[in-house]
XYZ file of N, CA and C in Angstrom:
501
model
N 92.594 109.279 58.148
C 92.321 108.963 56.755
C 91.491 110.047 56.253
N 91.907 110.441 55.056
C 91.350 111.637 54.460
C 90.497 111.029 53.114
N 89.234 111.583 53.170
C 88.292 111.274 52.104
C 88.139 112.292 51.092
N 87.822 111.984 49.786
C 87.650 112.939 48.683
C 86.124 113.060 48.715
N 85.567 114.146 49.134
C 84.030 114.466 49.284
C 83.497 115.303 48.041
N 84.339 115.360 47.121
C 84.026 116.250 45.891
C 82.861 115.518 44.969
N 82.152 116.357 44.297
C 81.220 115.622 43.655
C 81.639 115.945 42.064
N 81.844 114.872 41.350
C 82.109 114.837 39.877
C 81.139 115.503 39.027
N 81.453 116.317 37.998
C 80.603 116.914 37.215
C 79.398 115.937 36.756
N 79.750 114.715 36.299
C 78.695 113.691 35.895
C 77.841 113.316 37.032
N 78.133 113.336 38.212
C 77.293 113.093 39.272
C 76.434 114.332 39.633
N 76.942 115.570 39.523
C 76.151 116.697 39.605
C 75.030 116.746 38.655
N 75.304 116.498 37.406
C 74.410 116.446 36.324
C 73.305 115.357 36.492
N 73.612 114.297 37.045
C 72.822 113.095 37.429
C 71.727 113.645 38.599
N 72.330 114.323 39.535
C 71.561 114.793 40.785
C 70.674 115.858 40.071
N 71.106 116.847 39.345
C 70.381 117.851 38.823
C 69.142 117.309 37.925
N 69.396 116.283 37.301
C 68.332 115.611 36.268
C 67.368 115.195 37.193
N 67.682 114.429 38.220
C 66.684 113.673 39.003
C 65.921 114.792 39.872
N 66.563 115.792 40.456
C 65.815 116.711 41.196
C 65.073 117.726 40.432
N 65.429 118.304 39.357
C 64.900 119.428 38.567
C 64.085 118.677 37.366
N 64.489 117.572 36.833
C 63.978 116.880 35.805
C 62.864 116.028 36.101
N 62.846 115.336 37.340
C 61.777 114.283 37.665
C 61.084 114.682 38.863
N 61.644 115.044 40.051
C 61.132 115.177 41.410
C 60.345 116.513 41.330
N 61.008 117.618 40.729
C 60.429 118.823 40.771
C 59.099 118.952 39.981
N 59.113 118.510 38.794
C 57.920 118.598 38.025
C 56.630 117.755 38.507
N 57.184 116.556 39.237
C 56.098 115.753 39.993
C 55.520 116.607 41.114
N 56.366 117.121 41.869
C 55.872 117.767 42.954
C 55.025 118.977 42.614
N 55.474 119.764 41.587
C 54.604 120.939 41.069
C 53.308 120.414 40.398
N 53.276 119.279 39.871
C 52.017 118.785 39.316
C 51.080 118.320 40.434
N 51.661 117.737 41.448
C 50.628 117.411 42.600
C 50.238 118.625 43.371
N 51.108 119.462 43.497
C 50.728 120.763 44.083
C 49.564 121.629 43.512
N 49.808 121.680 42.113
C 48.953 122.421 41.324
C 47.529 121.828 41.257
N 47.543 120.402 41.219
C 46.238 119.724 41.096
C 45.523 119.842 42.589
N 46.237 119.672 43.667
C 45.827 119.804 44.967
C 45.215 121.148 45.260
N 45.885 122.038 44.895
C 45.342 123.504 45.267
C 44.363 123.911 44.384
N 44.468 123.427 42.960
C 43.202 123.667 42.203
C 41.976 123.029 42.669
N 42.045 121.730 43.084
C 40.789 121.023 43.672
C 40.384 121.692 45.000
N 41.342 122.195 45.904
C 40.742 123.017 46.982
C 40.121 124.171 46.558
N 40.593 125.090 45.643
C 39.705 126.212 45.252
C 38.465 125.926 44.616
N 38.366 124.686 43.944
C 37.068 124.314 43.304
C 36.196 124.067 44.397
N 36.616 123.167 45.293
C 35.692 122.671 46.594
C 35.345 123.948 47.364
N 36.309 124.749 47.754
C 36.005 125.899 48.743
C 35.279 126.886 48.105
N 35.112 126.859 46.744
C 34.193 128.086 46.070
C 32.915 127.580 45.736
N 32.544 126.444 46.311
C 31.169 125.945 46.204
C 30.224 126.719 47.169
N 28.911 126.840 46.972
C 28.043 127.432 47.716
C 28.093 127.354 49.232
N 28.272 126.111 49.659
C 28.276 125.736 51.056
C 29.604 126.275 51.723
N 30.594 126.620 51.016
C 31.796 126.939 51.551
C 32.132 128.595 51.470
N 31.149 129.330 51.023
C 31.516 130.820 50.783
C 31.371 131.627 51.947
N 30.611 131.002 52.953
C 30.464 131.915 54.303
C 31.455 131.371 55.219
N 31.886 132.333 56.179
C 32.770 131.782 57.117
C 34.127 132.425 56.810
N 34.738 133.033 57.813
C 36.133 133.663 57.670
C 37.163 132.410 57.422
N 36.960 131.262 58.181
C 37.908 130.135 57.958
C 38.048 129.653 56.407
N 36.848 129.579 55.872
C 37.037 129.139 54.344
C 37.586 130.357 53.553
N 37.409 131.586 53.955
C 38.072 132.603 53.104
C 39.609 132.504 53.374
N 40.016 132.146 54.676
C 41.457 131.988 54.731
C 42.079 130.684 54.088
N 41.339 129.630 54.151
C 41.697 128.494 53.300
C 41.733 128.825 51.727
N 40.887 129.706 51.119
C 40.808 129.769 49.908
C 42.112 130.505 49.605
N 42.244 131.678 50.349
C 43.509 132.487 50.190
C 44.770 131.730 50.240
N 44.907 130.762 51.240
C 45.997 130.019 51.362
C 46.175 129.047 50.090
N 45.133 128.610 49.563
C 45.229 127.746 48.388
C 45.783 128.476 47.173
N 45.243 129.612 47.057
C 45.555 130.632 45.926
C 47.050 131.013 46.019
N 47.373 131.307 47.248
C 48.719 131.807 47.433
C 49.683 130.589 47.148
N 49.494 129.378 47.518
C 50.340 128.213 47.372
C 50.292 127.877 45.798
N 49.169 128.095 45.339
C 49.168 127.753 43.647
C 49.974 128.806 43.060
N 49.887 130.099 43.413
C 50.701 131.137 42.717
C 52.222 130.779 43.015
N 52.602 130.411 44.290
C 53.870 130.118 44.628
C 54.464 129.178 43.778
N 53.710 127.983 43.404
C 54.207 126.935 42.645
C 54.254 127.408 41.091
N 53.462 128.184 40.715
C 53.543 128.620 39.351
C 54.718 129.669 39.123
N 55.011 130.281 40.147
C 56.228 131.203 40.096
C 57.475 130.210 40.223
N 57.490 129.190 40.904
C 58.632 128.321 41.072
C 58.872 127.499 39.738
N 57.954 127.397 38.827
C 58.064 126.539 37.676
C 59.311 127.188 36.736
N 59.256 128.535 36.448
C 60.432 128.930 35.625
C 61.812 128.847 36.319
N 61.775 128.941 37.605
C 63.048 128.552 38.250
C 63.520 127.070 38.101
N 62.586 126.265 38.326
C 62.833 124.785 37.890
C 63.289 124.618 36.409
N 62.501 125.232 35.559
C 63.018 125.194 34.213
C 64.365 125.586 33.987
N 64.707 126.681 34.478
C 65.888 127.330 34.457
C 67.003 126.423 34.954
N 66.864 125.929 36.200
C 67.816 125.094 36.881
C 68.020 123.670 35.959
N 67.011 123.254 35.345
C 67.086 121.991 34.551
C 67.725 122.154 33.122
N 67.091 123.112 32.459
C 67.762 123.236 31.051
C 68.761 124.323 30.882
N 68.847 125.283 31.823
C 70.051 126.343 31.433
C 70.840 126.531 32.736
N 71.386 125.673 33.298
C 72.109 125.892 34.645
C 73.463 126.715 34.168
N 73.593 127.772 34.853
C 74.839 128.563 34.657
C 74.942 129.188 33.402
N 73.964 129.247 32.427
C 74.015 129.793 31.199
C 73.471 131.357 31.127
N 73.724 132.006 30.167
C 73.428 133.393 30.241
C 71.960 133.613 29.775
N 71.293 134.697 29.970
C 69.986 134.900 29.651
C 69.753 135.105 28.165
N 68.692 134.760 27.571
C 68.479 134.916 26.266
C 67.942 136.326 25.797
N 67.193 137.057 26.773
C 66.758 138.287 26.681
C 66.672 139.076 27.759
N 66.355 140.357 27.670
C 66.397 141.275 28.831
C 65.240 140.807 29.648
N 63.978 140.576 29.178
C 62.650 140.249 29.958
C 63.007 138.939 30.854
N 63.679 138.006 30.254
C 63.981 136.719 30.999
C 64.804 137.089 32.161
N 65.851 137.762 31.817
C 66.894 138.217 32.930
C 66.244 139.035 34.016
N 65.304 139.913 33.638
C 64.608 140.842 34.675
C 63.632 139.983 35.479
N 63.163 139.158 34.842
C 62.232 138.201 35.669
C 62.978 137.455 36.602
N 63.822 136.734 36.206
C 64.742 135.879 37.154
C 65.572 136.691 38.281
N 65.877 137.878 37.790
C 66.743 138.787 38.829
C 65.889 139.490 39.752
N 64.689 139.990 39.223
C 63.986 140.854 40.183
C 62.775 140.112 40.691
N 61.904 139.689 39.722
C 60.604 138.974 40.260
C 60.539 137.563 40.884
N 61.459 136.812 40.361
C 61.437 135.418 40.912
C 61.457 135.383 42.333
N 62.534 135.760 42.917
C 62.690 135.704 44.393
C 61.634 136.548 45.280
N 61.243 137.790 44.589
C 60.153 138.442 45.325
C 58.666 137.721 45.325
N 58.489 137.389 44.087
C 57.180 136.770 44.021
C 57.069 135.495 45.021
N 58.173 134.688 44.670
C 58.348 133.426 45.359
C 58.237 133.656 46.902
N 59.010 134.463 47.471
C 59.107 134.660 48.902
C 57.791 135.263 49.270
N 57.361 136.295 48.556
C 55.991 136.920 49.007
C 54.693 136.035 49.117
N 54.701 135.123 48.184
C 53.483 134.257 47.990
C 53.672 133.213 49.121
N 54.915 132.631 49.367
C 55.131 131.848 50.628
C 54.768 132.501 51.905
N 55.265 133.908 52.093
C 54.879 134.735 53.249
C 53.535 134.827 53.383
N 52.826 135.048 52.276
C 51.239 135.170 52.275
C 50.536 134.074 52.929
N 51.048 132.792 52.378
C 50.551 131.589 52.754
C 50.724 131.353 54.261
N 51.954 131.616 54.725
C 52.324 131.496 56.208
C 51.330 132.406 56.986
N 51.335 133.600 56.731
C 50.381 134.740 57.417
C 48.865 134.168 57.352
N 48.382 133.688 56.175
C 46.988 133.227 56.255
C 46.975 132.005 57.126
N 47.805 131.157 57.245
C 47.735 130.027 58.306
C 47.649 130.609 59.677
N 48.478 131.480 59.875
C 48.478 132.084 61.335
C 47.108 132.698 61.510
N 46.621 133.406 60.599
C 45.229 133.982 60.606
C 44.082 132.936 61.079
N 44.333 131.975 60.115
C 43.230 130.852 60.458
C 43.380 130.205 61.687
N 44.518 129.946 62.100
C 44.937 129.288 63.546
C 44.349 130.133 64.596
N 44.557 131.329 64.496
C 43.955 132.352 65.397
C 42.552 132.371 65.461
N 41.972 132.381 64.342
C 40.522 132.501 64.081
C 39.784 131.317 64.816
N 40.401 129.974 64.424
C 40.052 128.758 65.035
C 40.181 128.752 66.486
N 41.370 129.223 66.930
C 41.623 129.300 68.503
C 40.582 130.010 69.205
N 40.305 131.376 68.716
C 39.186 132.065 69.357
C 37.805 131.363 69.202
N 37.634 130.661 68.061
C 36.273 130.124 67.932
C 36.140 128.905 68.994
N 37.263 128.167 69.476
C 37.015 127.247 70.356
C 37.315 127.678 71.753
N 38.109 128.653 72.014
C 38.337 129.014 73.317
C 37.390 130.038 73.838
N 37.001 130.947 73.052
C 35.944 131.929 73.393
C 34.770 131.817 72.403
N 33.977 130.846 72.425
C 32.787 130.760 71.405
C 31.724 131.691 71.722
N 31.740 132.253 73.058
C 30.645 133.178 73.459
C 30.806 134.474 72.827
N 31.996 134.918 72.578
C 32.214 136.265 72.016
C 32.095 136.206 70.512
N 31.388 137.342 70.037
C 31.125 137.496 68.667
C 32.340 137.523 67.773
N 32.580 136.755 66.972
C 33.780 136.867 65.985
C 33.513 137.780 65.001
N 34.541 138.270 64.518
C 34.491 139.370 63.286
C 34.407 138.494 62.151
N 33.466 138.690 61.233
C 33.264 137.817 60.036
C 33.956 138.615 58.814
N 34.865 139.338 58.951
C 35.431 140.202 57.841
C 36.709 139.650 57.381
N 36.658 138.308 56.910
C 37.778 137.556 56.503
C 38.361 138.104 55.236
N 37.426 138.591 54.379
C 38.078 139.121 53.055
C 38.914 140.394 53.447
N 38.565 141.245 54.438
C 39.381 142.248 54.773
C 40.715 141.846 55.316
N 40.475 140.908 56.058
C 41.845 140.438 56.789
C 42.972 139.726 55.647
N 42.133 138.991 54.814
C 42.999 138.351 53.714
C 43.614 139.575 52.830
N 42.928 140.635 52.482
C 43.333 141.631 51.689
C 44.522 142.437 52.409
N 44.335 142.593 53.764
C 45.392 143.236 54.485
C 46.694 142.342 54.582
N 46.491 141.187 54.725
C 47.639 140.245 54.736
C 48.356 140.281 53.378
N 47.659 140.149 52.505
C 48.393 140.183 51.061
C 48.980 141.301 50.813
N 48.423 142.393 51.009
C 49.004 143.821 50.794
C 50.244 144.153 51.565
N 50.043 143.866 52.957
C 51.134 144.022 53.917
C 52.191 143.135 53.650
N 52.083 141.878 53.123
C 53.322 141.002 52.922
C 53.978 141.312 51.605
N 53.198 141.829 50.546
C 53.813 142.209 49.365
C 54.583 143.668 49.729
N 54.300 144.366 50.586
C 55.120 145.489 50.840
C 56.292 145.059 51.690
N 56.086 144.100 52.656
C 57.230 143.752 53.500
C 58.305 143.146 52.426
N 57.877 142.467 51.559
C 58.896 141.834 50.707
C 59.629 142.730 49.566
N 59.167 143.997 49.396
C 59.643 144.803 48.277
C 61.025 145.045 48.353
N 61.817 144.926 49.429
C 63.263 145.161 49.292
C 63.842 144.111 48.325
N 63.243 142.962 48.205
C 63.844 141.816 47.323
C 63.865 142.412 45.886
N 62.969 143.262 45.443
C 62.829 143.782 44.173
C 64.330 144.492 43.760
N 64.953 144.912 44.864
C 66.093 145.902 44.519
C 67.432 145.259 44.912
N 67.452 143.936 45.096
C 68.677 143.158 45.796
C 69.751 143.067 44.701
N 69.325 142.823 43.449
C 70.233 142.670 42.394
C 69.927 143.607 41.062
N 70.728 143.632 40.227
C 70.382 144.372 39.045
C 70.977 143.528 37.681
N 70.334 143.862 36.506
C 70.492 143.293 35.360
C 71.576 144.096 34.640
N 72.761 143.345 34.409
C 73.940 144.080 33.725
C 74.074 143.224 32.301
N 74.379 143.958 31.292
C 74.583 143.508 30.072
C 76.131 142.977 30.147
N 76.303 141.762 29.488
C 77.652 141.230 29.477
C 77.904 140.678 28.057
N 79.056 140.632 27.838
C 79.660 140.150 26.411
C 80.586 139.157 26.607
N 80.420 138.078 25.849
C 81.183 136.970 25.821
C 82.290 137.317 24.801
N 83.409 136.623 24.962
C 84.509 136.773 23.872
C 83.878 136.011 22.690
N 84.154 136.674 21.611
C 83.611 136.199 20.269
C 82.243 136.545 19.900
N 81.560 137.331 20.753
C 80.433 137.727 20.362
C 80.260 139.008 19.574
């Protein structure tokens, strides 16, 4: 017995509306609110010392930036699926920067969580050893190193002018 598993155009538009028109903005709003509150709390005087707090602030900032970079993607998928770009700068952003910035900020967040996990591991397993309190330096190295690692994403595609019939 053979089934037709294709999605009709109307079903695709309904799914696209629900995901990019309802769920995506809700998740982005919750993420922006949560990460902003994290940054506010972790910037208080009591939480300025200690490398663990530096890693947590860096993670919240990277996550917040990843969400901000994802908003134009969601906007494009909801309002302009499959349509041409309106200007060169919009095309340049979506072609070169969107994937690079999105992946890089997520990679930064992952590496900062790894650094936080290792820092906490050594704090628990070897509390007698003096830990390095240079969290800012480690965060700077992670951010710059991750941005360099993701540089090839900038060159994966190119913006080409196209002309429609009748233009």
